[in-house]
Amino acid sequence: MDKNFEYIQIRVASPSRIRSWSTRTLPSGRVLGEVLSSDTLNYKTLRPEINGLFCERIFGPIKNWECACGRYKRQKIRKNLVFCSSCQVEVTESKIRRYRLGFLELVLPIVHILYLKYISILLDIKLVDIKKIIYFKSFLSLQDNFLDDLELNSFFGAEALHKILKEINLGIIAFQLGESAFYLNSGLSLKNFQVKKNKVIRRLRLINHLLKMKIKPEWMIISSLPILPPDLRPIILLENDYFASSDLNVLYKRIINCNNRLSYLKKCLVTEILVNNERRFLQESIDSLFLSNKQSVKSNSDMFNTSRSLKSLSSIVSGKQGRFRQNLLGKRVDYSGRTVIVVEPELKLFECGLPKEVALELFKPLVIFKLISLRLSRSVRSAKLKILQKEIKLWKILKIVVKNHPILLNRAPTLHRLGIQAFLPKLNDFKTVQLHPLVCSAFNADFDGDQMAIHVPLSIESQAEARLLMLASNNWLSPANGSPIMTLTQDMVLGIYFLTLENLSLFNLFNKFFYFNNKFDVFLALERDKISMQTFIWLKLQNHFFSEIESYQSFIKLNVQEKILIKKIDLKESFDFIRTTPGRIVFDQAIREFL
């Protein structure tokens, strides 16, 4: 295969293309590729059954360069394809069982459930009526194209739709729709006109797509069903001789059994009711292969009810636990971890609390290097042994390694660039990551069990970028509108309001005010419950107070008469006092410590 391609396109495959994926011709002229039996493994030899879902003839050998009978054993043949003459297994590598397909030739055509909507648009038949046809609740008269009640008619199920789609001419229908678009507004209300217009446009767009991609409409009806390679739906031997099998094997087994039973009933010339009932079972079993029971059309049959819903092809691929998001996009990253977050207001804005156990695992290579460089260990093996033993010296080494080394915290979903930010770790003895409450709005995080991923930047360049660009203290503004994203909310606003509140009750105003020489005396009085946070007090000002507020002349004019007191002791000395509350002093002290 040429690796230099621009894009990958997924389109509807024709029955001949499906058969070409699987069929191989032996030197004797025999064609292999079709799965005929629903058997998987022989219960005695644990070898794949011939023509079954794990057949070595169809999908390739189980062991490298070894056929089923043992005639060829560990012989690498690189020139030409070699088939064993006795067991007819191709002698090649076993990895071929990961991508070699098989196929099942259906006795009667079956509608692909994923294309039900497009079939209804193309034929201009309601989706509900299409479902009634394929599940044998109504029949389709090809002469007048109308639906009738249940009768014994040959045009039941997918066979009727297959005949219509095979005889349809897309070019003529596209031309007729283009002409009819000019006469839509005649005698129609505005609402009906819009509905009719959307219907015609949707149908015309589908036809143009089919013509452009050279897709025939009858390809939406399955006549050859591809079967996945066996290594993508394995059977695994567990302890106590139990087997664990993929759900796809059960679904394929049902389809093959229904198909073989339907073939047998047609040969026996049984009544049409039994044949139609078996055709409906076959349609439902193929539906459950593509869509799970919750997604597929509900049927009245209890034939396929199980204690749990089997995972279909769509459920394996789609969703959060699907192949794309879980395995391809969500791969594990080295030097990363994940744990629950809690709040810690004592941290600085650019700090986060990191559990010691998590930090030891994330920074293990750096700890090993430090142990060897300090000659506390002679080799990597002895350093790992010390880490397993968790000696007391190890935590001191870890503290040195972690110091000033930024880490990245990411909270999914990362909808904007502030969803991942850098912090300086601070080790703790808990099992949770601690965050400053002001950074929660950027992460859209709350503390009801949210988890965050931890990543360690290793290179010098990544650490420099983390410090300069991604540090939490450097990301104050929202990238969406430029407004501050770190704003005071909830208990922070309530606490500031409580600290700066003044008690204006008459009892408090007429009560004797206390005089304090400095703020430390105020804090001491608070601890002894002599005063409260809202009590009015007089606090002696420092000598440089007026020099600091000279630029705020308007503030002085408004408040100097009410809140400034000049108390003279004698003619030589005087003291300046300001009226305030202990709560405001506490708030001022916190602001000064932060700055």
Coordinates of C-alpha atoms in Angstrom, one line a residue:
M1 CA 0.0 0.0 0.0
D2 CA 1.2 3.5 -0.9
K3 CA 1.7 5.4 2.4
N4 CA 1.6 8.8 0.7
F5 CA -2.1 9.4 0.6
E6 CA -4.0 12.7 1.3
Y7 CA -7.2 11.4 2.9
I8 CA -9.3 8.4 3.7
Q9 CA -12.8 8.1 2.4
I10 CA -15.5 5.7 3.7
R11 CA -18.2 4.7 1.2
V12 CA -20.7 2.0 0.6
A13 CA -19.1 -1.2 -0.7
S14 CA -20.7 -3.3 -3.4
P15 CA -21.3 -7.1 -2.8
S16 CA -18.6 -8.0 -5.4
R17 CA -16.1 -5.7 -3.5
I18 CA -17.0 -7.4 -0.2
R19 CA -16.5 -10.8 -1.7
S20 CA -13.2 -9.7 -3.3
W21 CA -11.8 -8.7 0.2
S22 CA -12.2 -12.3 1.4
T23 CA -12.0 -14.8 -1.5
R24 CA -8.7 -16.5 -2.3
T25 CA -8.2 -19.2 -5.0
L26 CA -6.2 -22.3 -4.2
P27 CA -3.8 -23.9 -6.7
S28 CA -6.4 -26.6 -7.2
G29 CA -8.9 -23.9 -8.3
R30 CA -11.0 -24.1 -5.2
V31 CA -12.2 -20.7 -3.9
L32 CA -12.1 -20.0 -0.1
G33 CA -13.4 -17.1 2.0
E34 CA -17.0 -17.9 2.7
V35 CA -17.9 -18.8 6.3
L36 CA -20.4 -21.7 6.2
S37 CA -20.6 -22.8 9.9
S38 CA -21.2 -21.1 13.2
D39 CA -18.7 -23.3 15.0
T40 CA -15.6 -21.6 16.6
L41 CA -13.2 -24.0 18.3
N42 CA -13.2 -27.8 18.7
Y43 CA -13.8 -28.7 22.3
K44 CA -11.3 -31.5 22.3
T45 CA -8.3 -30.1 20.4
L46 CA -9.1 -26.4 20.9
R47 CA -8.3 -25.9 17.2
P48 CA -10.5 -23.8 14.8
E49 CA -13.3 -25.7 13.1
I50 CA -13.2 -25.9 9.3
N51 CA -15.3 -23.3 7.5
G52 CA -16.2 -21.8 10.9
L53 CA -15.7 -18.4 12.4
F54 CA -12.0 -19.0 13.2
C55 CA -11.2 -21.3 10.2
E56 CA -7.5 -21.3 9.4
R57 CA -8.2 -21.9 5.7
I58 CA -10.2 -18.6 5.5
F59 CA -8.3 -16.3 7.9
G60 CA -4.8 -17.8 8.0
P61 CA -2.7 -19.9 10.4
I62 CA -2.7 -19.5 14.2
K63 CA 1.1 -19.9 14.5
N64 CA 3.7 -18.3 12.3
W65 CA 4.7 -20.3 9.2
E66 CA 2.8 -23.4 10.4
C67 CA -0.2 -25.1 8.8
A68 CA -3.0 -26.8 10.6
C69 CA -1.9 -30.4 10.0
G70 CA 1.8 -29.7 10.9
R71 CA 3.3 -30.6 7.5
Y72 CA 4.9 -27.1 7.3
K73 CA 6.4 -26.1 10.6
R74 CA 8.5 -22.9 11.2
Q75 CA 9.6 -22.8 7.6
K76 CA 9.7 -19.2 6.3
I77 CA 8.7 -19.1 2.7
R78 CA 9.2 -15.6 1.2
K79 CA 9.1 -16.2 -2.5
N80 CA 5.7 -17.5 -3.5
L81 CA 2.4 -18.2 -1.7
V82 CA 2.4 -21.8 -0.4
F83 CA -0.7 -23.7 0.5
C84 CA -0.6 -27.0 2.3
S85 CA -1.9 -29.7 0.0
S86 CA -3.5 -31.7 2.9
C87 CA -5.1 -29.0 5.1
Q88 CA -5.2 -26.2 2.4
V89 CA -4.0 -23.6 4.9
E90 CA -1.7 -20.8 3.6
V91 CA 1.8 -20.9 5.2
T92 CA 2.4 -17.4 6.3
E93 CA 2.6 -15.2 9.4
S94 CA -0.2 -15.4 12.0
K95 CA -0.6 -11.6 12.1
I96 CA -2.6 -12.0 8.9
R97 CA -5.5 -13.0 11.1
R98 CA -5.8 -9.4 12.3
Y99 CA -6.8 -8.0 8.9
R100 CA -8.0 -10.8 6.6
L101 CA -11.8 -10.8 6.3
G102 CA -14.3 -13.5 5.6
F103 CA -17.9 -13.2 4.2
L104 CA -21.3 -14.8 4.5
E105 CA -23.5 -15.2 1.5
L106 CA -27.0 -14.5 2.6
V107 CA -29.9 -16.6 1.3
L108 CA -32.1 -13.5 0.8
P109 CA -31.1 -9.8 0.8
I110 CA -31.3 -7.9 4.1
V111 CA -31.7 -4.1 4.6
H112 CA -28.7 -2.4 6.2
I113 CA -30.2 -0.7 9.3
L114 CA -27.8 2.2 9.2
Y115 CA -29.2 3.2 5.7
L116 CA -32.9 2.9 6.6
K117 CA -33.3 6.7 6.7
Y118 CA -31.6 7.2 3.3
I119 CA -33.8 4.5 1.7
S120 CA -36.9 6.2 2.9
I121 CA -35.7 9.5 1.5
L122 CA -34.7 8.0 -1.8
L123 CA -38.0 6.1 -2.3
D124 CA -40.1 8.9 -0.7
I125 CA -41.7 6.5 1.7
K126 CA -42.1 7.2 5.4
L127 CA -39.5 5.6 7.7
V128 CA -42.2 4.0 9.8
D129 CA -43.6 2.3 6.7
I130 CA -40.1 1.1 5.6
K131 CA -39.7 -0.5 9.0
K132 CA -43.1 -2.2 8.7
I133 CA -42.1 -3.6 5.3
I134 CA -38.7 -5.1 6.4
Y135 CA -40.2 -6.6 9.6
F136 CA -43.1 -8.2 7.6
K137 CA -46.0 -6.1 9.1
S138 CA -46.9 -4.7 5.7
F139 CA -46.2 -5.5 2.1
L140 CA -45.2 -3.3 -0.8
S141 CA -47.2 -3.4 -4.1
L142 CA -44.7 -2.6 -6.9
Q143 CA -47.5 -1.7 -9.3
D144 CA -49.2 1.1 -7.4
N145 CA -46.5 1.8 -4.7
F146 CA -48.9 1.7 -1.8
L147 CA -48.8 0.0 1.6
D148 CA -51.4 -2.4 2.6
D149 CA -52.3 -4.6 5.6
L150 CA -50.4 -7.9 6.3
E151 CA -51.1 -10.3 3.5
L152 CA -49.3 -13.3 2.0
N153 CA -47.4 -11.6 -0.8
S154 CA -44.1 -12.2 -2.4
F155 CA -43.0 -8.6 -2.0
F156 CA -42.3 -8.7 1.7
G157 CA -39.2 -7.5 3.5
A158 CA -35.9 -6.4 2.1
E159 CA -36.5 -8.3 -1.2
A160 CA -39.2 -5.9 -2.2
L161 CA -37.0 -2.9 -1.5
H162 CA -34.1 -4.5 -3.3
K163 CA -36.2 -4.9 -6.5
I164 CA -37.3 -1.3 -6.4
L165 CA -33.8 0.0 -5.7
K166 CA -32.3 -2.2 -8.4
E167 CA -34.7 -0.9 -11.1
I168 CA -34.6 2.8 -10.0
N169 CA -33.0 5.4 -12.4
L170 CA -31.3 8.1 -10.4
G171 CA -30.8 10.4 -13.4
I172 CA -34.5 10.5 -14.4
I173 CA -35.6 11.1 -10.8
A174 CA -33.1 13.9 -10.4
F175 CA -34.4 15.5 -13.6
Q176 CA -38.0 15.2 -12.4
L177 CA -37.2 16.7 -9.0
G178 CA -35.5 19.6 -10.6
E179 CA -38.5 20.3 -12.8
S180 CA -41.0 19.9 -10.0
A181 CA -39.1 22.4 -7.8
F182 CA -40.4 25.3 -10.0
Y183 CA -44.0 24.4 -9.3
L184 CA -43.9 23.9 -5.6
N185 CA -45.5 27.2 -4.5
S186 CA -48.7 26.7 -6.5
G187 CA -51.7 26.3 -4.1
L188 CA -49.6 25.6 -1.0
S189 CA -49.5 27.5 2.3
L190 CA -46.2 29.0 3.5
K191 CA -45.7 26.2 6.1
N192 CA -46.5 23.4 3.6
F193 CA -44.3 25.0 1.0
Q194 CA -41.3 25.0 3.3
V195 CA -41.9 21.4 4.3
K196 CA -42.2 20.3 0.7
K197 CA -39.2 22.3 -0.4
N198 CA -36.9 20.8 2.3
K199 CA -38.1 17.3 1.4
V200 CA -37.3 17.8 -2.3
I201 CA -33.9 19.4 -1.5
R202 CA -33.0 16.5 0.9
R203 CA -33.9 13.9 -1.7
L204 CA -32.2 15.7 -4.6
R205 CA -29.0 16.1 -2.5
L206 CA -28.9 12.4 -1.7
I207 CA -29.4 11.4 -5.4
N208 CA -26.6 13.8 -6.5
H209 CA -24.3 12.3 -3.8
L210 CA -25.0 8.8 -5.1
L211 CA -24.4 9.8 -8.7
K212 CA -21.2 11.7 -7.8
M213 CA -19.7 8.8 -5.8
K214 CA -21.0 6.2 -8.3
I215 CA -22.9 4.3 -5.6
K216 CA -25.8 2.1 -6.8
P217 CA -28.9 2.3 -4.5
E218 CA -29.2 -1.5 -4.2
W219 CA -25.9 -1.6 -2.4
M220 CA -27.7 -0.3 0.7
I221 CA -29.3 -3.8 0.8
I222 CA -26.9 -6.5 2.1
S223 CA -26.5 -9.7 0.1
S224 CA -22.9 -10.5 1.2
L225 CA -22.1 -9.8 4.9
P226 CA -18.4 -9.2 5.7
I227 CA -17.0 -11.0 8.8
L228 CA -14.3 -9.3 10.9
P229 CA -10.9 -11.0 11.2
P230 CA -10.8 -13.4 14.2
D231 CA -8.0 -11.6 16.1
L232 CA -10.3 -8.6 16.4
R233 CA -13.0 -10.7 18.1
P234 CA -10.9 -13.3 20.0
I235 CA -11.7 -16.2 22.3
I236 CA -9.4 -16.2 25.3
L237 CA -8.7 -19.2 27.6
L238 CA -9.1 -18.2 31.3
E239 CA -8.3 -20.0 34.5
N240 CA -10.2 -23.2 35.4
D241 CA -10.6 -24.0 31.6
Y242 CA -13.2 -21.2 31.1
F243 CA -13.3 -19.2 27.9
A244 CA -14.1 -15.5 27.4
S245 CA -15.4 -14.6 23.9
S246 CA -16.1 -11.4 22.2
D247 CA -19.8 -10.4 21.8
L248 CA -19.3 -10.2 18.1
N249 CA -18.8 -14.0 17.9
V250 CA -22.2 -14.5 19.5
L251 CA -23.8 -12.1 17.1
Y252 CA -22.1 -13.7 14.0
K253 CA -23.2 -17.1 15.3
R254 CA -26.8 -16.1 15.4
I255 CA -26.7 -14.7 11.9
I256 CA -25.1 -17.8 10.5
N257 CA -27.5 -20.1 12.2
C258 CA -30.5 -18.1 11.0
N259 CA -29.1 -18.0 7.5
N260 CA -28.5 -21.8 7.4
R261 CA -31.9 -22.5 8.9
L262 CA -33.6 -20.2 6.3
S263 CA -31.7 -22.0 3.5
Y264 CA -32.9 -25.4 4.9
L265 CA -36.5 -24.2 5.1
K266 CA -36.5 -23.0 1.5
K267 CA -35.3 -26.4 0.4
C268 CA -38.0 -28.1 2.4
L269 CA -40.7 -26.1 0.6
V270 CA -42.4 -25.1 3.9
T271 CA -45.2 -22.6 4.2
E272 CA -44.5 -18.9 3.4
I273 CA -45.3 -17.9 7.0
L274 CA -42.4 -19.9 8.5
V275 CA -40.0 -18.6 5.8
N276 CA -41.1 -15.0 6.5
N277 CA -40.7 -15.5 10.2
E278 CA -37.2 -16.8 9.7
R279 CA -36.4 -13.9 7.4
R280 CA -37.5 -11.5 10.1
F281 CA -35.2 -13.3 12.6
L282 CA -32.4 -12.9 10.2
Q283 CA -33.1 -9.2 9.7
E284 CA -33.2 -8.6 13.5
S285 CA -30.0 -10.6 14.1
I286 CA -28.1 -8.5 11.5
D287 CA -29.6 -5.3 13.0
S288 CA -28.2 -6.3 16.4
L289 CA -24.8 -6.8 14.8
F290 CA -24.6 -3.1 13.6
L291 CA -26.6 -1.5 16.4
S292 CA -27.1 -2.5 20.0
N293 CA -30.5 -3.6 21.3
K294 CA -31.2 -0.1 22.7
Q295 CA -30.4 1.7 19.5
S296 CA -31.9 -0.8 17.0
V297 CA -35.6 -1.1 16.1
K298 CA -37.5 -2.9 18.9
S299 CA -39.0 -6.2 17.8
N300 CA -41.7 -8.4 19.3
S301 CA -39.4 -11.4 19.2
D302 CA -37.9 -12.7 22.3
M303 CA -35.6 -15.0 20.4
F304 CA -32.5 -12.9 21.0
N305 CA -33.2 -11.7 24.6
T306 CA -30.2 -12.2 26.8
S307 CA -29.3 -11.3 30.4
R308 CA -27.2 -8.4 29.1
S309 CA -27.1 -6.4 25.9
L310 CA -24.3 -7.5 23.6
K311 CA -21.9 -4.9 22.2
S312 CA -22.5 -4.2 18.5
L313 CA -20.1 -2.8 16.0
S314 CA -21.4 0.7 16.5
S315 CA -21.1 0.6 20.3
I316 CA -17.6 -0.7 20.0
V317 CA -16.6 2.2 17.8
S318 CA -18.7 5.1 19.2
G319 CA -19.0 6.7 22.6
K320 CA -16.6 7.6 25.4
Q321 CA -15.4 4.0 25.8
G322 CA -15.3 3.4 22.0
R323 CA -12.3 2.6 19.8
F324 CA -11.7 6.2 18.7
R325 CA -12.0 8.1 22.0
Q326 CA -10.7 5.5 24.3
N327 CA -7.9 3.7 22.4
L328 CA -6.9 6.0 19.5
L329 CA -7.3 9.5 21.0
G330 CA -7.2 8.6 24.7
K331 CA -3.9 6.8 24.9
R332 CA -1.9 6.7 28.2
V333 CA 0.7 9.4 28.5
D334 CA 4.1 8.7 30.3
Y335 CA 4.8 10.7 33.4
S336 CA 1.2 11.5 34.1
G337 CA -1.4 10.7 36.7
R338 CA -5.0 11.4 37.7
T339 CA -6.6 12.0 41.1
V340 CA -9.4 13.9 42.8
I341 CA -9.2 17.6 43.5
V342 CA -10.0 19.5 46.7
V343 CA -9.7 23.1 47.8
E344 CA -6.9 24.6 49.8
P345 CA -7.1 28.4 50.3
E346 CA -3.7 28.5 52.1
L347 CA -1.9 27.9 48.9
K348 CA -0.5 30.7 46.7
L349 CA -2.1 31.3 43.3
F350 CA 0.6 29.5 41.4
E351 CA 0.9 26.5 43.8
C352 CA -1.0 23.2 44.0
G353 CA -0.9 20.5 46.6
L354 CA 0.5 17.2 45.2
P355 CA 0.3 13.8 47.1
K356 CA 3.7 12.4 47.9
E357 CA 2.9 9.0 46.5
V358 CA 1.9 10.5 43.2
A359 CA 4.9 12.8 43.1
L360 CA 7.2 9.8 43.8
E361 CA 5.8 7.9 40.8
L362 CA 5.8 10.9 38.4
F363 CA 9.3 12.1 39.3
K364 CA 10.8 8.6 39.7
P365 CA 13.5 9.0 36.9
L366 CA 14.6 12.3 38.4
V367 CA 14.7 10.8 41.9
I368 CA 16.8 7.9 40.6
F369 CA 19.2 10.3 38.9
K370 CA 19.5 12.4 42.1
L371 CA 20.1 9.3 44.2
I372 CA 22.9 8.2 41.9
S373 CA 24.4 11.7 41.6
L374 CA 24.5 12.1 45.4
R375 CA 26.1 8.6 45.7
L376 CA 23.3 7.3 47.8
S377 CA 22.8 4.5 45.2
R378 CA 25.3 2.8 43.0
S379 CA 23.0 1.7 40.2
V380 CA 19.5 2.2 38.9
R381 CA 18.5 -1.1 40.3
S382 CA 19.5 -0.2 43.9
A383 CA 17.8 3.2 43.5
K384 CA 14.6 1.5 42.5
L385 CA 14.9 -0.7 45.5
K386 CA 15.2 2.3 47.8
I387 CA 12.1 3.8 46.2
L388 CA 10.2 0.6 46.9
Q389 CA 11.3 0.6 50.5
K390 CA 10.4 4.3 50.8
E391 CA 13.2 5.3 53.2
I392 CA 13.0 8.5 55.2
K393 CA 15.9 10.1 53.2
L394 CA 13.8 9.5 50.0
W395 CA 11.2 12.1 50.9
K396 CA 13.9 14.7 51.4
I397 CA 15.4 13.9 48.0
L398 CA 11.9 14.1 46.5
K399 CA 11.3 17.5 48.0
I400 CA 14.6 18.7 46.4
V401 CA 13.6 17.3 43.0
V402 CA 10.1 18.7 43.0
K403 CA 11.1 22.2 44.2
N404 CA 10.6 24.8 41.4
H405 CA 9.8 22.0 38.9
P406 CA 6.4 23.0 37.3
I407 CA 3.7 20.5 36.6
L408 CA 0.6 20.8 34.3
L409 CA -2.9 20.2 35.6
N410 CA -5.6 19.5 33.0
R411 CA -9.3 19.1 33.6
A412 CA -11.4 17.5 30.9
P413 CA -13.1 18.7 28.8
T414 CA -10.4 21.2 27.8
L415 CA -12.7 23.6 26.0
H416 CA -10.3 26.6 26.1
R417 CA -6.6 27.1 26.7
L418 CA -7.1 27.9 30.4
G419 CA -8.3 24.3 30.8
I420 CA -4.7 23.3 31.2
Q421 CA -2.4 25.4 33.4
A422 CA 1.0 25.1 35.1
F423 CA 1.6 25.1 38.9
L424 CA 4.5 24.7 41.3
P425 CA 3.9 21.5 43.4
K426 CA 3.8 21.5 47.1
L427 CA 4.0 18.0 48.6
N428 CA 1.3 16.9 51.0
D429 CA 0.4 13.7 52.9
F430 CA -3.1 13.3 51.4
K431 CA -4.2 11.4 48.3
T432 CA -5.8 14.4 46.5
V433 CA -4.6 17.4 44.5
Q434 CA -5.1 20.7 46.3
L435 CA -6.1 23.8 44.3
H436 CA -6.4 27.5 45.1
P437 CA -10.1 28.5 44.9
L438 CA -9.5 31.4 42.5
V439 CA -8.3 29.1 39.7
C440 CA -11.5 27.0 39.8
S441 CA -13.4 29.3 37.4
A442 CA -10.8 28.9 34.7
F443 CA -11.0 25.1 35.0
N444 CA -14.8 25.2 35.5
A445 CA -14.1 22.9 38.5
D446 CA -16.0 22.2 41.6
F447 CA -15.2 19.8 44.4
D448 CA -18.0 17.2 44.2
G449 CA -15.6 14.5 43.1
D450 CA -14.0 16.1 40.0
Q451 CA -10.7 14.6 38.8
M452 CA -7.8 16.3 37.1
A453 CA -4.8 14.9 35.1
I454 CA -1.3 15.7 36.1
H455 CA 1.5 15.9 33.5
V456 CA 5.3 16.5 34.1
P457 CA 7.2 18.6 31.5
L458 CA 10.6 17.0 31.1
S459 CA 12.6 19.2 28.7
I460 CA 14.0 22.6 29.6
E461 CA 12.0 24.2 26.8
S462 CA 8.7 22.8 28.1
Q463 CA 9.5 23.9 31.6
A464 CA 10.3 27.4 30.5
E465 CA 7.0 27.6 28.5
A466 CA 5.1 26.3 31.5
R467 CA 6.6 29.0 33.8
L468 CA 6.3 31.9 31.3
L469 CA 3.1 31.1 29.5
M470 CA 1.0 28.6 31.4
L471 CA 1.6 29.5 35.1
A472 CA -1.7 30.2 36.8
S473 CA -0.6 33.5 38.1
N474 CA 0.0 34.7 34.5
N475 CA -3.5 33.8 33.3
W476 CA -5.8 36.4 34.8
L477 CA -7.9 37.3 31.8
S478 CA -10.3 35.2 29.8
P479 CA -9.1 34.5 26.2
A480 CA -12.7 34.8 25.0
N481 CA -13.5 38.4 25.9
G482 CA -10.5 39.7 27.9
S483 CA -12.5 40.1 31.2
P484 CA -10.9 38.9 34.5
I485 CA -11.5 35.2 35.0
M486 CA -10.2 35.2 38.6
T487 CA -12.9 37.0 40.5
L488 CA -14.0 36.8 44.1
T489 CA -17.1 34.7 44.6
Q490 CA -19.2 33.0 47.3
D491 CA -17.5 32.8 50.7
M492 CA -14.7 35.1 49.7
V493 CA -17.2 38.0 49.0
L494 CA -19.1 37.1 52.2
G495 CA -15.8 37.1 54.2
I496 CA -14.8 40.5 52.9
Y497 CA -18.2 41.9 53.6
F498 CA -18.1 40.5 57.1
L499 CA -14.6 42.0 57.8
T500 CA -15.4 45.5 56.4
L501 CA -18.9 45.7 58.0
E502 CA -19.4 48.5 60.5
N503 CA -21.8 48.1 63.5
L504 CA -24.0 51.2 63.3
S505 CA -26.3 50.4 66.2
L506 CA -26.9 53.2 68.7
F507 CA -25.5 51.0 71.5
N508 CA -22.2 50.6 69.7
L509 CA -22.0 54.3 68.6
F510 CA -22.6 55.7 72.1
N511 CA -20.4 53.1 73.7
K512 CA -16.9 54.2 74.8
F513 CA -14.3 53.7 72.0
F514 CA -11.1 51.9 72.7
Y515 CA -7.7 53.4 71.9
F516 CA -4.9 51.2 70.6
N517 CA -1.2 52.0 70.0
N518 CA -0.7 49.4 67.2
K519 CA -2.5 46.7 65.3
F520 CA -0.9 43.9 67.4
D521 CA -2.7 45.2 70.5
V522 CA -5.9 45.0 68.4
F523 CA -5.2 41.4 67.5
L524 CA -4.6 40.6 71.2
A525 CA -7.9 42.2 72.2
L526 CA -9.6 40.2 69.5
E527 CA -8.2 36.9 70.9
R528 CA -9.4 37.8 74.4
D529 CA -12.9 38.7 73.1
K530 CA -12.6 42.3 74.4
I531 CA -13.8 43.6 71.1
S532 CA -15.5 42.1 68.0
M533 CA -14.7 42.5 64.3
Q534 CA -17.3 45.3 63.9
T535 CA -16.5 47.3 67.0
F536 CA -15.4 50.9 66.4
I537 CA -11.9 51.6 67.7
W538 CA -9.3 54.4 67.6
L539 CA -5.9 53.2 66.2
K540 CA -2.8 55.3 66.6
L541 CA -1.4 56.2 63.1
Q542 CA 2.2 55.8 62.1
N543 CA 4.3 58.9 61.3
H544 CA 4.3 58.2 57.6
F545 CA 0.5 57.8 57.3
F546 CA -0.3 61.3 56.0
S547 CA 2.7 61.2 53.6
E548 CA 1.2 58.0 52.0
I549 CA -2.3 59.5 51.5
E550 CA -1.3 63.0 50.4
S551 CA -2.2 62.1 46.8
Y552 CA -5.7 61.1 47.9
Q553 CA -6.9 64.7 48.7
S554 CA -10.5 63.9 48.0
F555 CA -10.5 61.0 50.4
I556 CA -9.1 63.3 53.1
K557 CA -11.7 66.0 52.5
L558 CA -14.5 63.6 52.8
N559 CA -13.3 61.5 55.7
V560 CA -10.8 63.5 57.7
Q561 CA -13.3 65.2 59.9
E562 CA -15.1 61.9 60.8
K563 CA -12.3 59.4 61.0
I564 CA -9.1 61.3 62.0
L565 CA -8.6 62.3 65.6
I566 CA -5.7 64.5 66.8
K567 CA -5.2 64.1 70.4
K568 CA -2.8 66.5 72.2
I569 CA -1.0 65.3 75.3
D570 CA 0.8 68.5 76.0
L571 CA 2.0 71.5 74.0
K572 CA 5.0 69.7 72.7
E573 CA 3.5 66.4 71.5
S574 CA 0.4 65.2 69.8
F575 CA -0.9 61.9 68.3
D576 CA -3.0 61.1 65.3
F577 CA -5.7 58.4 65.6
I578 CA -8.0 57.0 62.9
R579 CA -11.4 55.5 63.5
T580 CA -11.7 51.9 62.1
T581 CA -12.8 48.4 63.0
P582 CA -10.7 45.3 63.8
G583 CA -12.1 43.5 60.8
R584 CA -10.8 46.2 58.5
I585 CA -7.4 45.9 60.1
V586 CA -7.4 42.1 59.5
F587 CA -8.4 42.7 55.9
D588 CA -5.6 45.3 55.4
Q589 CA -3.1 43.0 56.9
A590 CA -4.1 40.1 54.5
I591 CA -3.8 42.4 51.5
R592 CA -0.3 43.7 52.6
E593 CA 0.9 40.1 53.1
F594 CA -0.3 39.1 49.7
L595 CA 1.4 42.1 48.0

